[in-house]
Short mmCIF file of C-alpha atoms in Angstrom, two decimals:
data_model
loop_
_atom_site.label_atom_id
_atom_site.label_comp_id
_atom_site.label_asym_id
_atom_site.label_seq_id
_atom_site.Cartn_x
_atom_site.Cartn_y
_atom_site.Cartn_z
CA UNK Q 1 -30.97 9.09 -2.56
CA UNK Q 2 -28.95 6.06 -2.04
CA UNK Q 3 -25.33 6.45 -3.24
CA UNK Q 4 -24.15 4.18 -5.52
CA UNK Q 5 -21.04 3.15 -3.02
CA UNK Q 6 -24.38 2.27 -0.73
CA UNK Q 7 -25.03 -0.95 -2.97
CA UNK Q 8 -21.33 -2.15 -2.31
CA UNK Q 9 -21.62 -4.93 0.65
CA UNK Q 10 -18.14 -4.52 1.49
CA UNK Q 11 -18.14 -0.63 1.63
CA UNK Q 12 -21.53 -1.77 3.71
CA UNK Q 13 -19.60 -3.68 6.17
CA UNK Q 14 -16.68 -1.18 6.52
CA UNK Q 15 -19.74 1.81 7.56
CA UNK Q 16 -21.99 -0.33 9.21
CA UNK Q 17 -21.89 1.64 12.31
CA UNK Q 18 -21.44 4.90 13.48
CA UNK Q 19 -18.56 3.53 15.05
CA UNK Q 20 -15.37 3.03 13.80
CA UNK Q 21 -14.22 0.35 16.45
CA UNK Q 22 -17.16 -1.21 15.92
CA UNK Q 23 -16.80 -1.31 12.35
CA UNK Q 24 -13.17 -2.52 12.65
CA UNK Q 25 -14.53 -5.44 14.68
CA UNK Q 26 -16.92 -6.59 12.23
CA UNK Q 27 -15.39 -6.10 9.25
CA UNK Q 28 -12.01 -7.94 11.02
CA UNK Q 29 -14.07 -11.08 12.77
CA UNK Q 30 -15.78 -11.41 9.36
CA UNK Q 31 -12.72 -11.95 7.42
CA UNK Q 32 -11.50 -14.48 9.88
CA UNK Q 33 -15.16 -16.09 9.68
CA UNK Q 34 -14.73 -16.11 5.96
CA UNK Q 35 -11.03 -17.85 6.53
CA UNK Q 36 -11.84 -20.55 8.57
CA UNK Q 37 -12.99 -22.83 6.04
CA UNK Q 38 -9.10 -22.89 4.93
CA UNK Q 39 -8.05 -24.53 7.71
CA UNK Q 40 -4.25 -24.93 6.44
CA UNK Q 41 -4.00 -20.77 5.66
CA UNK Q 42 -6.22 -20.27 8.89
CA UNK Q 43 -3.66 -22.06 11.06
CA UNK Q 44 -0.77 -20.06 9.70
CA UNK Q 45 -2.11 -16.74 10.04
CA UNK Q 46 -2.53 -17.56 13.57
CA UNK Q 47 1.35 -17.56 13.82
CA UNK Q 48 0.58 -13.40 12.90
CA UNK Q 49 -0.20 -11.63 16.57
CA UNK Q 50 -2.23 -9.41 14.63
CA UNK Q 51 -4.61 -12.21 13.47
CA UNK Q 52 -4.45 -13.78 16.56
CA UNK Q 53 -5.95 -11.06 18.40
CA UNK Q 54 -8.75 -10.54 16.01
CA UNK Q 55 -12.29 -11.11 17.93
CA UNK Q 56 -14.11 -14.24 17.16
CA UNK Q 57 -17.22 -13.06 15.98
CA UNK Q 58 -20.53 -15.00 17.60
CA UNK Q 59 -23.04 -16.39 15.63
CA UNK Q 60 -25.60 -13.48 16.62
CA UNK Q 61 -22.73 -10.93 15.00
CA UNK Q 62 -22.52 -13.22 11.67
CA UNK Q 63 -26.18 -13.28 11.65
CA UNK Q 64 -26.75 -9.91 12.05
CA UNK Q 65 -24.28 -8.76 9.73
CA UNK Q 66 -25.68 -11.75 7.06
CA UNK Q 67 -29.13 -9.92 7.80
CA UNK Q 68 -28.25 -6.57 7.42
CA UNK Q 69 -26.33 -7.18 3.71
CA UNK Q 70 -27.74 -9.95 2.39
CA UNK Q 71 -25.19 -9.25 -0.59
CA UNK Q 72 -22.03 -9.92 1.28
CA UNK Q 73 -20.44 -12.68 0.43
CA UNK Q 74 -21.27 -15.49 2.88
CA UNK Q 75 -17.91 -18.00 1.14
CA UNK Q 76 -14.74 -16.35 0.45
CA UNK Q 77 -14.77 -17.55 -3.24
CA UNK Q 78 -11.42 -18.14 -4.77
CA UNK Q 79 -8.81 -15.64 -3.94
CA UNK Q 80 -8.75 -12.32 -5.43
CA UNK Q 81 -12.16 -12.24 -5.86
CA UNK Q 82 -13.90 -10.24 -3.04
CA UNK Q 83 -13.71 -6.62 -5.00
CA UNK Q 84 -14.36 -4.48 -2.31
CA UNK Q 85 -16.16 -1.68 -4.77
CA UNK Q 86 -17.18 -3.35 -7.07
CA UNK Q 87 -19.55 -1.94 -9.65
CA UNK Q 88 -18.65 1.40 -8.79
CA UNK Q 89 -16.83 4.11 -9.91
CA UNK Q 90 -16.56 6.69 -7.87
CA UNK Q 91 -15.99 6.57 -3.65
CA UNK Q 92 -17.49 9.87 -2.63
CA UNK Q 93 -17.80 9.29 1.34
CA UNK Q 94 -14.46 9.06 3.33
CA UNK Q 95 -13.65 5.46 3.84
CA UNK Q 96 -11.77 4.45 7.25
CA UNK Q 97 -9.89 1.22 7.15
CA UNK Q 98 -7.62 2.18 9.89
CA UNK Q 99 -6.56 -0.77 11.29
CA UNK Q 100 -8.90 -3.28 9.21
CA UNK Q 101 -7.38 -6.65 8.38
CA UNK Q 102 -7.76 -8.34 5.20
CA UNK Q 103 -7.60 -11.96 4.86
CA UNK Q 104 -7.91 -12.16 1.00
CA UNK Q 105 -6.33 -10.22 -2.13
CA UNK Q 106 -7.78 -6.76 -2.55
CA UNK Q 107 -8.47 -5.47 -5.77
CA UNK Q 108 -9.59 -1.97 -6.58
CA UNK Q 109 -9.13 -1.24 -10.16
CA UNK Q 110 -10.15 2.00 -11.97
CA UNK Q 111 -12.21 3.43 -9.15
CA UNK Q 112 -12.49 7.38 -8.12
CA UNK Q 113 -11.89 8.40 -4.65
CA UNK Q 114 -13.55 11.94 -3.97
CA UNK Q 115 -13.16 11.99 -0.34
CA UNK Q 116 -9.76 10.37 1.69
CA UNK Q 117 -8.99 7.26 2.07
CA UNK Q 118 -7.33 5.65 5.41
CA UNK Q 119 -5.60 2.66 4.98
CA UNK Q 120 -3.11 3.16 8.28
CA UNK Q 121 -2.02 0.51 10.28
CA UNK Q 122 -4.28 -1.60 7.99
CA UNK Q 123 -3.08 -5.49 7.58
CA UNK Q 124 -3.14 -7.09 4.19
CA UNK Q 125 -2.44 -11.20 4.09
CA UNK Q 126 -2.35 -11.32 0.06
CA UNK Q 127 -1.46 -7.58 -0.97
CA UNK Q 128 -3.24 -5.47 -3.00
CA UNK Q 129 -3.39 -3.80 -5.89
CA UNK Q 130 -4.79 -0.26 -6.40
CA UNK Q 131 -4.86 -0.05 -10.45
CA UNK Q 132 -5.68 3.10 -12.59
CA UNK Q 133 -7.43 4.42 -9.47
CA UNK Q 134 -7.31 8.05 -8.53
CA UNK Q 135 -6.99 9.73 -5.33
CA UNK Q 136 -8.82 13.15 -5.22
CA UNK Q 137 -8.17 13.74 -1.09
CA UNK Q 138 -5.53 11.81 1.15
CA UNK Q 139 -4.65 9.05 0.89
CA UNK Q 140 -2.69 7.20 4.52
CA UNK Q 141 -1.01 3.98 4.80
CA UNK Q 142 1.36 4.74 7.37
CA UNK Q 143 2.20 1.65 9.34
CA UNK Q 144 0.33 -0.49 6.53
CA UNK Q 145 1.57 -4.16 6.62
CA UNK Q 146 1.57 -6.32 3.60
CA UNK Q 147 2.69 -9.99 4.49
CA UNK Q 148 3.01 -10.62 0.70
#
C-alpha cells in the first residue's frame, strides 16, 4: 500500500535513500539547482558558508533524481510555492531534515505529524511557517537557522 505521504515529491526527495547523508545531499544540491536561475539571490546566498559548502549536484544526480520523481518540481515557481506536503494530511513516517537547507519559503499548513519530526541544524533562506499543524511525537529544531 503506498502511503499517501509516498505521492509527495518533496517528502520523495527528503527519503530517497536509505541514507540520510545521502538524502541531505540531494535534497540540498537540488535546492541550489533550483536557485540558480536567480542569479542576483544565488550570488548572495553564496556570502552564507552554509550555502557555499552545499555540493554542486552533476547532471547524472539531477537526472536521476528528475527520473526517479517525475513530480518534483523541475523550476522553483514563484516563492512560497514549493509546499513540501502538499495534498496531504497526515505525516505518518518520521521525517529527518537534520541539516537540510532550504532555498525557498516553506509552507506546511494544517498537516498531522504522527511520527517526529527533525528539523535540527536545518537552514531556512525565507522562513517558514508551520500553521494549524499538529505535532503528535517530537518535534527538534535545535540549532535551526532562519536568515529571515
Amino acid at each position: 500500500m503506498i502511503e499517501p505521504e509516498d505521492k509527495t515529491p518533496w517528502l520523495r526527495l527528503a527519503r530517497l535513500s536509505e541514507d540520510h547523508e545521502a538524502n541531505k545531499r540531494l535534497w540540498n544540491g537540488y535546492q541550489k539547482y533550483l536557485l540558480k536561475p536567480y542569479a542576483g539571490d544565488y550570488q548572495r546566498k553564496l556570502e552564507n558558508p552554509k550555502f557555499k559548502e552545499i555540493a554542486e549536484l552533476s547532471d547524472a544526480d539531477i537526472l536521476y533524481i528528475q527520473t526517479k520523481i517525475q513530480d518534483l518540481p523541475t523550476g522553483s515557481g514563484s516563492f512560497g510555492e514549493n509546499d513540501i506536503a502538499a495534498d496531504i494530511q497526515e505525516i505518518r513516517m518520521p521525517l529527518n531534515l537534520e541539516g537540510f537547507y532550504f532555498a525557498f519559503p516553506v509552507w506546511v499548513m494544517g498537516k498531522r505529524f504522527i511520527a517526529s519530526l527533525n528539523l535540527e541544524n536545518a537552514q531556512f533562506s525565507h522562513g517558514a511557517k508551520f500553521s494549524g499543524c499538529v505535532f503528535k511525537k517530537h518535534l527538534w529544531a535545535c540549532e535551526s537557522n532562519f536568515e529571515r
